[in-house]
Tab-separated table of C-alpha atoms in Angstrom:
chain	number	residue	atom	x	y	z
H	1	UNK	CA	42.665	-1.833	-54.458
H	2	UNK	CA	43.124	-3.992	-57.159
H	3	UNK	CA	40.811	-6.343	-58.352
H	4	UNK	CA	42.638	-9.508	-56.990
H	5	UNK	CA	45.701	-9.374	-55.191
H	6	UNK	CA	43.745	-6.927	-52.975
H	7	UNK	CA	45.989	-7.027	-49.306
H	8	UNK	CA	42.239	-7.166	-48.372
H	9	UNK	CA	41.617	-10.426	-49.835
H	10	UNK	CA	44.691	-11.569	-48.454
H	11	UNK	CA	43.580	-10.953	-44.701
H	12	UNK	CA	40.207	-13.116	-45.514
H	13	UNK	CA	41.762	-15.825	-43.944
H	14	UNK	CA	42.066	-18.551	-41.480
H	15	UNK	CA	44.475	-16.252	-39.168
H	16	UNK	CA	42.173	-12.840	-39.172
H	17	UNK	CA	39.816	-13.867	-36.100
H	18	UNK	CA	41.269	-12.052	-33.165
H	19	UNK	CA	41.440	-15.721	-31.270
H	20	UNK	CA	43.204	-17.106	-34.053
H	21	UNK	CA	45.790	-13.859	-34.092
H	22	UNK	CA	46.653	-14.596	-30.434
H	23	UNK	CA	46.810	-18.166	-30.806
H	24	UNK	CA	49.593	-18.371	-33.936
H	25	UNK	CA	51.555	-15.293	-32.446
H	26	UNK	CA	52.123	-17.414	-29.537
H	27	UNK	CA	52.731	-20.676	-31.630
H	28	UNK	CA	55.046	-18.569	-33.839
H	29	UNK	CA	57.150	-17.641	-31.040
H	30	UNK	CA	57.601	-21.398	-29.772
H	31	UNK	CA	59.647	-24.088	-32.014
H	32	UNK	CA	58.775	-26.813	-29.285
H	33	UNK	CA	55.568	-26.198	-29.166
H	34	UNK	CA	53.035	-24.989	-26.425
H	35	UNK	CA	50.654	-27.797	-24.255
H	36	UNK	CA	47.377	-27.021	-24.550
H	37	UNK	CA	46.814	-26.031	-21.105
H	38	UNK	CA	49.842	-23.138	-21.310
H	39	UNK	CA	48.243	-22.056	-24.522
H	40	UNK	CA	44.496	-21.794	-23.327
H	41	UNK	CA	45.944	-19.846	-20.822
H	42	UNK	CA	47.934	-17.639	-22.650
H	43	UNK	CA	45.065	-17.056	-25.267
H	44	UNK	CA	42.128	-16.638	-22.329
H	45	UNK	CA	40.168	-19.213	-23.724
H	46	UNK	CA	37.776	-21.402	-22.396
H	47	UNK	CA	38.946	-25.654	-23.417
H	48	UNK	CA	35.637	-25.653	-26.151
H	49	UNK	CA	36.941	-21.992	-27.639
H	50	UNK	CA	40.104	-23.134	-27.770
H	51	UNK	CA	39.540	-26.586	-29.170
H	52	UNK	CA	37.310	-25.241	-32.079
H	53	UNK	CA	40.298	-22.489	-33.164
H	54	UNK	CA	42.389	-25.568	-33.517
H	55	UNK	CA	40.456	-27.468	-35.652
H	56	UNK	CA	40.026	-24.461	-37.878
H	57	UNK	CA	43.728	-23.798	-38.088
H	58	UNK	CA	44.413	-27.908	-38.543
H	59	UNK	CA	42.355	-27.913	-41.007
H	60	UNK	CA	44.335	-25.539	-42.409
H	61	UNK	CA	47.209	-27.726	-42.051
H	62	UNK	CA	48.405	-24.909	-39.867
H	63	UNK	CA	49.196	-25.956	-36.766
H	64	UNK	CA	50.097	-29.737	-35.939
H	65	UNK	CA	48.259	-31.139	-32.117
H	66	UNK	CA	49.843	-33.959	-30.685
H	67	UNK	CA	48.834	-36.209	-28.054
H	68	UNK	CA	51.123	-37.864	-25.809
H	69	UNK	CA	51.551	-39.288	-22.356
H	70	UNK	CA	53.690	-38.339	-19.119
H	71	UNK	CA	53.433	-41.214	-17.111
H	72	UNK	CA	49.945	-41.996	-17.015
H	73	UNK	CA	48.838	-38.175	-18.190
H	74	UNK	CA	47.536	-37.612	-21.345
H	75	UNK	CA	49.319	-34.031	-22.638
H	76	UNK	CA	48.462	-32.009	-25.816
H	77	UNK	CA	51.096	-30.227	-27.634
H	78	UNK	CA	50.220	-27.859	-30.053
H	79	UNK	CA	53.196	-26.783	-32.241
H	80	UNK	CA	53.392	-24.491	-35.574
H	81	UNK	CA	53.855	-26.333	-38.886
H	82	UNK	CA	56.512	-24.588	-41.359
H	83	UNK	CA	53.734	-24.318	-44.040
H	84	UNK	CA	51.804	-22.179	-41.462
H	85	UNK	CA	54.914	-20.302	-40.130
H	86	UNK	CA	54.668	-19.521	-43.879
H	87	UNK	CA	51.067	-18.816	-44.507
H	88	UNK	CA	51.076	-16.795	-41.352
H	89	UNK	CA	53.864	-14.320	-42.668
H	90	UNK	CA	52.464	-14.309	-45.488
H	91	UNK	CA	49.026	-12.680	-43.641
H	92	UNK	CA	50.697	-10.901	-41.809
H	93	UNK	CA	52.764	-9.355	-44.686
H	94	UNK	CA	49.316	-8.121	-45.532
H	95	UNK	CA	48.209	-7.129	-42.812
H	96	UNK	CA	50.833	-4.660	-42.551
H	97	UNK	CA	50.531	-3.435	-45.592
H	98	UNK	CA	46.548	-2.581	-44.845
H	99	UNK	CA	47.490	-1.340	-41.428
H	100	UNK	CA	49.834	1.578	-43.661
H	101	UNK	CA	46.987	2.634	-45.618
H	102	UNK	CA	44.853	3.288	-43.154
H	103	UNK	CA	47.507	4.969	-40.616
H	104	UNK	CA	47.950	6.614	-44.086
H	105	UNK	CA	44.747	7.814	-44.711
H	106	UNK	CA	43.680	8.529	-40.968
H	107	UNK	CA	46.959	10.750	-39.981
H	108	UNK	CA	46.729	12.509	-44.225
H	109	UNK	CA	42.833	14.124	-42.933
H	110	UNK	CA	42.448	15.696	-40.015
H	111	UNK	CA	38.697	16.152	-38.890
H	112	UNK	CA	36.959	19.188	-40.900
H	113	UNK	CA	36.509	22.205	-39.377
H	114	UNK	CA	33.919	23.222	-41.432
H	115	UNK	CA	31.845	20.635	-42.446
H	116	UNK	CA	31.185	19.733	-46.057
H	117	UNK	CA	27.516	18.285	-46.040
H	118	UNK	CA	25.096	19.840	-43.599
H	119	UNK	CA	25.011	18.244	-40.445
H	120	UNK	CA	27.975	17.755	-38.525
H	121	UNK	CA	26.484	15.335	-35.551
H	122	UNK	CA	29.523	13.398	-34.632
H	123	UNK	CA	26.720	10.512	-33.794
I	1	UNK	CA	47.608	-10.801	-22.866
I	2	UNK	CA	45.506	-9.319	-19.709
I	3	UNK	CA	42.073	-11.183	-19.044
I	4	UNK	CA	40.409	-7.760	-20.215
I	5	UNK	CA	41.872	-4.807	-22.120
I	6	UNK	CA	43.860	-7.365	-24.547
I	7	UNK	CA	44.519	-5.925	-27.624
I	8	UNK	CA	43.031	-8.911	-29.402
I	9	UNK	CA	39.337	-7.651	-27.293
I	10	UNK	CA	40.382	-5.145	-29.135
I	11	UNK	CA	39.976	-6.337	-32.392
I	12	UNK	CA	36.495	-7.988	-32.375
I	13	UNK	CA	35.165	-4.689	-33.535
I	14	UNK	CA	32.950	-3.385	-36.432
I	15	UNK	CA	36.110	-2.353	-38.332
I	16	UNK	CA	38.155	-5.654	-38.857
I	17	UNK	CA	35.909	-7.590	-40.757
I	18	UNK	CA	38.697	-6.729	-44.123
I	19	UNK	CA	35.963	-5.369	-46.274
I	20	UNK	CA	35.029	-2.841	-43.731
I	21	UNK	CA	38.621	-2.352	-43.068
I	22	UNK	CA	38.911	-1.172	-46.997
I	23	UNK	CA	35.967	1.088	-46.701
I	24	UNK	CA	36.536	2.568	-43.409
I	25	UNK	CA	40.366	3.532	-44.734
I	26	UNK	CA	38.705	5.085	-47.916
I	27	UNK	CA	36.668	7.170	-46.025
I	28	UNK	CA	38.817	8.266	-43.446
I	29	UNK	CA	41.467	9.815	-46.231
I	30	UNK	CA	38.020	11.951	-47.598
I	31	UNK	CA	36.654	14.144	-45.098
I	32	UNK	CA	33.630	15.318	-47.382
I	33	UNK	CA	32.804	11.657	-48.031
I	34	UNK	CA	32.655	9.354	-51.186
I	35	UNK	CA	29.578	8.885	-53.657
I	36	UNK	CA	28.248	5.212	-53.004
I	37	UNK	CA	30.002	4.300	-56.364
I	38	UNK	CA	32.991	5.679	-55.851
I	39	UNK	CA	32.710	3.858	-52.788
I	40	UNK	CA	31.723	0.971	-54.509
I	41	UNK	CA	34.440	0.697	-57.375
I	42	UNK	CA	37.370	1.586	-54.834
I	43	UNK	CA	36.535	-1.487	-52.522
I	44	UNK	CA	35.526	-3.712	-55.038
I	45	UNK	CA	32.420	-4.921	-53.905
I	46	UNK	CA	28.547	-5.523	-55.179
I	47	UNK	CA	26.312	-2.672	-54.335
I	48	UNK	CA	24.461	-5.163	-51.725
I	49	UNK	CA	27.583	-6.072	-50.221
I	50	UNK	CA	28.478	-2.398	-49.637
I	51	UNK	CA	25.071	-1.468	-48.658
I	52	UNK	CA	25.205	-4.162	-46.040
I	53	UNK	CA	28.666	-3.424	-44.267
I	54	UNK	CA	27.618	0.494	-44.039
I	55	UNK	CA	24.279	-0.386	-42.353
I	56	UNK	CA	26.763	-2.117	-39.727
I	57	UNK	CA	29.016	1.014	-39.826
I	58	UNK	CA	26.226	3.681	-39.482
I	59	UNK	CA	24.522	1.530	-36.652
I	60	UNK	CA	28.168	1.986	-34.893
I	61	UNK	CA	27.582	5.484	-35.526
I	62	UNK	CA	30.839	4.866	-37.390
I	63	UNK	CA	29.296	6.726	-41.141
I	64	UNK	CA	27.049	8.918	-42.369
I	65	UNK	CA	24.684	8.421	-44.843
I	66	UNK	CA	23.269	11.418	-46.624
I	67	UNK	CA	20.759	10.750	-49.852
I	68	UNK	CA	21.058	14.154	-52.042
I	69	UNK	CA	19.896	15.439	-55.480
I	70	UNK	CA	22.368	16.345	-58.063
I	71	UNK	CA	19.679	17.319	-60.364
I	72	UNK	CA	17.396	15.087	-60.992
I	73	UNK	CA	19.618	12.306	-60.123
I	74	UNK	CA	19.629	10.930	-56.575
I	75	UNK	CA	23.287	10.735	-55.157
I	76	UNK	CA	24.345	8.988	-52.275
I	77	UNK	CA	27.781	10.202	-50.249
I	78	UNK	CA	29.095	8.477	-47.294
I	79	UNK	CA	31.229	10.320	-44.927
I	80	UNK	CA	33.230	9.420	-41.383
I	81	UNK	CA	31.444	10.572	-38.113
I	82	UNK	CA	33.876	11.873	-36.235
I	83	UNK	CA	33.174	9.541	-33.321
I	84	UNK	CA	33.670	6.968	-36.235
I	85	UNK	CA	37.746	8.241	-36.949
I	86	UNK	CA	38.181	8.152	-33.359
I	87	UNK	CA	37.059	4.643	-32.491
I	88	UNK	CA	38.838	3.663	-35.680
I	89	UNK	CA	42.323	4.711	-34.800
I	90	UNK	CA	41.682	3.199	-31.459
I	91	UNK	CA	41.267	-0.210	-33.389
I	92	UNK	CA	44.114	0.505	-35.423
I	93	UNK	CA	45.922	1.336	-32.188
I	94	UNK	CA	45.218	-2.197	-31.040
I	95	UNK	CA	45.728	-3.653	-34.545
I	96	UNK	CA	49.702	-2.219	-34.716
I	97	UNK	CA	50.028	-3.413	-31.497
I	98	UNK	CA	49.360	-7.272	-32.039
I	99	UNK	CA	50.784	-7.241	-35.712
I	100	UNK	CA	54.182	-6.065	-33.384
I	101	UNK	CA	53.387	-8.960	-31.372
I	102	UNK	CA	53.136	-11.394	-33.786
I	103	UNK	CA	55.984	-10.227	-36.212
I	104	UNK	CA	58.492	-10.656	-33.397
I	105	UNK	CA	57.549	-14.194	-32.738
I	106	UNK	CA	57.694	-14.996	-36.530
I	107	UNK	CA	61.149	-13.291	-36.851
I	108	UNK	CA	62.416	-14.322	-32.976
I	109	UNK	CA	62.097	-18.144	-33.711
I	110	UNK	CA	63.406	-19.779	-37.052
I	111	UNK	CA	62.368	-22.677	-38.539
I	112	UNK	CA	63.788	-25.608	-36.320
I	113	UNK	CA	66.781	-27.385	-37.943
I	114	UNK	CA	65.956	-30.489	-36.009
I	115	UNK	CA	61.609	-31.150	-35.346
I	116	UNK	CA	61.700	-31.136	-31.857
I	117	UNK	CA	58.286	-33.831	-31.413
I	118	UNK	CA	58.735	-36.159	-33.866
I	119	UNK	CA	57.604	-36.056	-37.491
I	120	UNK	CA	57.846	-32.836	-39.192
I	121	UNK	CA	56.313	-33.058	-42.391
I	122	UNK	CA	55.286	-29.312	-43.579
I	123	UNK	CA	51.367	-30.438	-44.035
Protein backbone atom coordinates (compact mmCIF):
# COMPACT_ATOMS: atom_id res chain seq x y z
CA UNK A 1 0.00 0.00 0.00
CA UNK A 2 1.24 3.10 -1.02
CA UNK A 3 1.27 6.05 0.88
CA UNK A 4 -1.60 7.85 -1.05
CA UNK A 5 -3.30 6.41 -3.82
CA UNK A 6 -3.88 3.52 -1.36
CA UNK A 7 -7.26 1.51 -3.10
CA UNK A 8 -7.88 1.74 0.71
CA UNK A 9 -8.19 5.35 0.81
CA UNK A 10 -10.16 5.21 -2.15
CA UNK A 11 -13.03 3.04 -0.50
CA UNK A 12 -13.17 5.80 2.51
CA UNK A 13 -15.97 7.16 0.92
CA UNK A 14 -19.48 8.28 0.69
CA UNK A 15 -20.50 4.82 -1.16
CA UNK A 16 -18.66 2.22 1.44
CA UNK A 17 -21.67 1.98 4.07
CA UNK A 18 -23.41 -1.22 3.20
CA UNK A 19 -26.88 1.01 2.93
CA UNK A 20 -25.27 3.29 0.68
CA UNK A 21 -23.81 0.11 -1.56
CA UNK A 22 -27.40 -1.14 -2.00
CA UNK A 23 -28.85 2.10 -2.55
CA UNK A 24 -26.43 3.37 -5.73
CA UNK A 25 -26.33 -0.30 -7.17
CA UNK A 26 -29.94 0.05 -7.55
CA UNK A 27 -29.78 3.78 -8.74
CA UNK A 28 -26.98 2.68 -11.11
CA UNK A 29 -29.09 0.21 -12.73
CA UNK A 30 -32.08 2.78 -13.37
CA UNK A 31 -31.60 5.88 -15.94
CA UNK A 32 -35.26 7.05 -14.99
CA UNK A 33 -34.84 6.94 -11.75
CA UNK A 34 -36.44 4.95 -8.77
CA UNK A 35 -39.55 6.69 -6.41
CA UNK A 36 -38.69 6.65 -3.14
CA UNK A 37 -41.15 4.22 -2.03
CA UNK A 38 -39.74 1.37 -4.76
CA UNK A 39 -36.32 2.22 -3.51
CA UNK A 40 -36.97 1.98 0.37
CA UNK A 41 -38.28 -1.13 -0.54
CA UNK A 42 -35.73 -2.45 -2.53
CA UNK A 43 -32.99 -1.27 0.01
CA UNK A 44 -35.13 -2.60 3.34
CA UNK A 45 -35.06 0.58 4.84
CA UNK A 46 -37.13 2.19 7.16
CA UNK A 47 -38.43 6.18 5.46
CA UNK A 48 -35.84 7.99 8.37
CA UNK A 49 -32.82 5.35 7.24
CA UNK A 50 -33.49 5.93 3.99
CA UNK A 51 -33.95 9.67 4.03
CA UNK A 52 -30.61 10.24 5.97
CA UNK A 53 -28.51 7.94 3.15
CA UNK A 54 -29.87 10.46 0.74
CA UNK A 55 -28.83 13.41 2.18
CA UNK A 56 -25.38 11.95 2.60
CA UNK A 57 -25.12 10.93 -1.01
CA UNK A 58 -26.81 14.60 -2.15
CA UNK A 59 -24.54 16.09 -0.44
CA UNK A 60 -22.28 14.42 -2.35
CA UNK A 61 -23.87 15.71 -5.35
CA UNK A 62 -24.45 12.05 -5.97
CA UNK A 63 -27.70 11.34 -6.44
CA UNK A 64 -30.35 14.07 -7.59
CA UNK A 65 -34.23 13.72 -5.41
CA UNK A 66 -36.98 15.23 -7.05
CA UNK A 67 -40.30 16.05 -5.93
CA UNK A 68 -43.22 16.06 -8.05
CA UNK A 69 -46.94 15.56 -8.15
CA UNK A 70 -49.42 12.87 -9.74
CA UNK A 71 -52.57 14.42 -9.50
CA UNK A 72 -52.80 15.57 -6.13
CA UNK A 73 -49.82 13.00 -4.82
CA UNK A 74 -46.72 14.23 -3.90
CA UNK A 75 -43.95 11.49 -5.48
CA UNK A 76 -40.14 11.40 -4.86
CA UNK A 77 -37.86 10.35 -7.52
CA UNK A 78 -34.53 9.60 -6.75
CA UNK A 79 -32.30 9.28 -9.87
CA UNK A 80 -28.29 8.87 -10.28
CA UNK A 81 -26.37 11.99 -11.35
CA UNK A 82 -23.54 11.28 -14.13
CA UNK A 83 -20.90 12.75 -11.72
CA UNK A 84 -21.94 9.95 -9.27
CA UNK A 85 -22.38 7.22 -11.98
CA UNK A 86 -18.73 8.39 -12.16
CA UNK A 87 -17.59 8.62 -8.62
CA UNK A 88 -19.32 5.36 -8.02
CA UNK A 89 -17.15 3.44 -10.70
CA UNK A 90 -14.61 4.99 -9.69
CA UNK A 91 -15.17 3.21 -5.90
CA UNK A 92 -15.99 0.54 -7.13
CA UNK A 93 -12.87 0.28 -9.40
CA UNK A 94 -11.29 0.14 -5.99
CA UNK A 95 -13.08 -1.86 -4.44
CA UNK A 96 -12.27 -4.51 -6.76
CA UNK A 97 -9.00 -4.06 -6.74
CA UNK A 98 -8.96 -4.56 -2.63
CA UNK A 99 -11.37 -7.42 -2.99
CA UNK A 100 -8.15 -9.21 -5.31
CA UNK A 101 -5.74 -8.76 -2.66
CA UNK A 102 -7.41 -10.19 -0.17
CA UNK A 103 -8.96 -13.26 -2.29
CA UNK A 104 -5.16 -13.08 -3.02
CA UNK A 105 -3.81 -13.34 0.17
CA UNK A 106 -6.63 -15.60 1.79
CA UNK A 107 -6.61 -18.48 -1.10
CA UNK A 108 -2.04 -17.92 -1.27
CA UNK A 109 -2.10 -19.36 2.90
CA UNK A 110 -3.83 -22.06 3.82
CA UNK A 111 -4.32 -22.44 7.71
CA UNK A 112 -0.96 -23.83 9.46
CA UNK A 113 -0.76 -27.10 10.39
CA UNK A 114 1.70 -26.60 12.78
CA UNK A 115 1.44 -23.57 14.44
CA UNK A 116 4.16 -20.96 14.52
CA UNK A 117 3.68 -19.17 18.01
CA UNK A 118 2.50 -21.32 20.87
CA UNK A 119 -1.02 -21.45 21.21
CA UNK A 120 -3.12 -22.40 18.49
CA UNK A 121 -6.80 -21.51 20.12
CA UNK A 122 -8.76 -20.74 17.06
CA UNK A 123 -10.72 -18.23 19.66
CA UNK B 1 -32.14 -8.20 -1.57
CA UNK B 2 -34.00 -10.69 1.06
CA UNK B 3 -35.27 -8.89 4.36
CA UNK B 4 -32.45 -11.03 6.18
CA UNK B 5 -29.44 -12.88 4.77
CA UNK B 6 -28.73 -9.80 2.24
CA UNK B 7 -25.40 -9.66 1.32
CA UNK B 8 -25.24 -6.01 2.26
CA UNK B 9 -26.19 -7.56 6.31
CA UNK B 10 -23.42 -8.99 5.28
CA UNK B 11 -21.17 -6.33 5.13
CA UNK B 12 -21.76 -4.40 8.41
CA UNK B 13 -19.04 -6.49 9.89
CA UNK B 14 -15.73 -5.89 11.81
CA UNK B 15 -13.79 -6.34 8.55
CA UNK B 16 -15.10 -3.54 6.14
CA UNK B 17 -14.26 -0.62 7.92
CA UNK B 18 -11.11 -0.16 4.81
CA UNK B 19 -8.39 0.11 7.35
CA UNK B 20 -9.28 -3.15 8.85
CA UNK B 21 -9.85 -4.43 5.44
CA UNK B 22 -5.88 -3.60 4.75
CA UNK B 23 -4.82 -5.26 7.92
CA UNK B 24 -6.98 -8.21 7.93
CA UNK B 25 -5.62 -8.97 4.07
CA UNK B 26 -1.98 -8.53 5.44
CA UNK B 27 -2.45 -10.94 7.90
CA UNK B 28 -4.29 -13.45 6.23
CA UNK B 29 -1.29 -13.84 3.40
CA UNK B 30 1.19 -14.51 6.82
CA UNK B 31 0.20 -17.41 8.71
CA UNK B 32 2.96 -16.87 11.51
CA UNK B 33 1.77 -13.27 11.88
CA UNK B 34 3.37 -9.74 11.39
CA UNK B 35 5.49 -7.69 14.05
CA UNK B 36 3.20 -4.63 15.10
CA UNK B 37 5.54 -2.49 12.83
CA UNK B 38 5.58 -4.37 10.09
CA UNK B 39 2.04 -4.23 10.59
CA UNK B 40 2.17 -0.76 11.06
CA UNK B 41 4.33 0.45 7.97
CA UNK B 42 2.37 -1.98 5.50
CA UNK B 43 -1.09 -0.32 6.34
CA UNK B 44 0.05 2.97 6.78
CA UNK B 45 -1.32 3.93 9.88
CA UNK B 46 -0.25 5.64 13.48
CA UNK B 47 0.58 3.11 16.07
CA UNK B 48 -2.79 4.28 18.00
CA UNK B 49 -4.75 3.87 15.03
CA UNK B 50 -3.50 0.28 14.58
CA UNK B 51 -3.66 -0.48 18.16
CA UNK B 52 -7.27 0.57 18.11
CA UNK B 53 -8.67 -1.44 15.00
CA UNK B 54 -6.86 -4.78 16.45
CA UNK B 55 -8.53 -4.33 19.88
CA UNK B 56 -11.83 -4.47 17.61
CA UNK B 57 -10.35 -7.47 15.67
CA UNK B 58 -9.14 -9.52 18.73
CA UNK B 59 -12.54 -8.77 20.58
CA UNK B 60 -14.08 -10.55 17.26
CA UNK B 61 -11.77 -13.18 18.09
CA UNK B 62 -10.68 -12.24 14.57
CA UNK B 63 -6.40 -11.81 15.78
CA UNK B 64 -4.10 -12.77 18.04
CA UNK B 65 -2.05 -10.80 20.00
CA UNK B 66 1.08 -12.32 21.45
CA UNK B 67 3.71 -9.81 23.44
CA UNK B 68 7.27 -11.74 23.18
CA UNK B 69 10.97 -11.03 24.00
CA UNK B 70 13.48 -10.93 21.31
CA UNK B 71 16.14 -10.26 23.75
CA UNK B 72 15.74 -7.69 25.70
CA UNK B 73 13.46 -6.04 23.36
CA UNK B 74 9.70 -6.56 23.68
CA UNK B 75 8.13 -7.62 20.24
CA UNK B 76 4.70 -7.66 19.41
CA UNK B 77 3.31 -10.20 16.41
CA UNK B 78 -0.19 -10.33 15.33
CA UNK B 79 -1.47 -13.38 13.72
CA UNK B 80 -5.13 -14.61 12.13
CA UNK B 81 -7.27 -16.91 14.43
CA UNK B 82 -8.42 -19.30 12.41
CA UNK B 83 -12.05 -18.58 13.26
CA UNK B 84 -10.83 -15.03 12.13
CA UNK B 85 -9.86 -16.40 8.14
CA UNK B 86 -13.04 -18.11 8.18
CA UNK B 87 -15.45 -15.33 9.06
CA UNK B 88 -13.29 -13.22 6.79
CA UNK B 89 -13.77 -15.07 3.57
CA UNK B 90 -17.37 -15.27 4.50
CA UNK B 91 -17.36 -11.34 4.32
CA UNK B 92 -15.43 -11.40 1.31
CA UNK B 93 -17.95 -13.95 0.04
CA UNK B 94 -20.64 -11.34 0.54
CA UNK B 95 -18.36 -8.47 -0.57
CA UNK B 96 -17.77 -10.22 -4.37
CA UNK B 97 -21.17 -10.79 -4.38
CA UNK B 98 -22.57 -7.10 -4.17
CA UNK B 99 -19.47 -5.57 -6.06
CA UNK B 100 -21.13 -8.21 -8.99
CA UNK B 101 -24.25 -6.56 -8.22
CA UNK B 102 -23.35 -3.26 -8.52
CA UNK B 103 -20.86 -3.52 -11.54
CA UNK B 104 -23.68 -4.88 -13.69
CA UNK B 105 -25.94 -2.00 -13.01
CA UNK B 106 -23.06 0.49 -13.73
CA UNK B 107 -22.17 -1.34 -17.02
CA UNK B 108 -26.12 -2.51 -17.86
CA UNK B 109 -27.36 1.20 -18.01
CA UNK B 110 -25.36 4.02 -19.90
CA UNK B 111 -25.43 7.40 -19.35
CA UNK B 112 -28.90 8.65 -20.74
CA UNK B 113 -28.58 10.52 -24.08
CA UNK B 114 -31.73 12.39 -23.32
CA UNK B 115 -32.34 13.29 -19.00
CA UNK B 116 -35.36 11.58 -18.63
CA UNK B 117 -36.85 14.21 -15.46
CA UNK B 118 -35.91 17.33 -16.46
CA UNK B 119 -32.64 19.16 -15.81
CA UNK B 120 -29.59 17.16 -15.96
CA UNK B 121 -26.82 19.12 -14.89
CA UNK B 122 -23.87 16.61 -13.67
CA UNK B 123 -23.77 18.39 -9.98
Amino acid sequence: MTESGSPYDALARVFHEPNRLAIMSALAAEDKGIAFTDLKATCNLTDGNLSRHLKALEVSAAVRIQKSFVGVKPRTTISITAGGRAQFTTYLDALELVLRTAEQAVAHSKPAVAPPLGNEATA
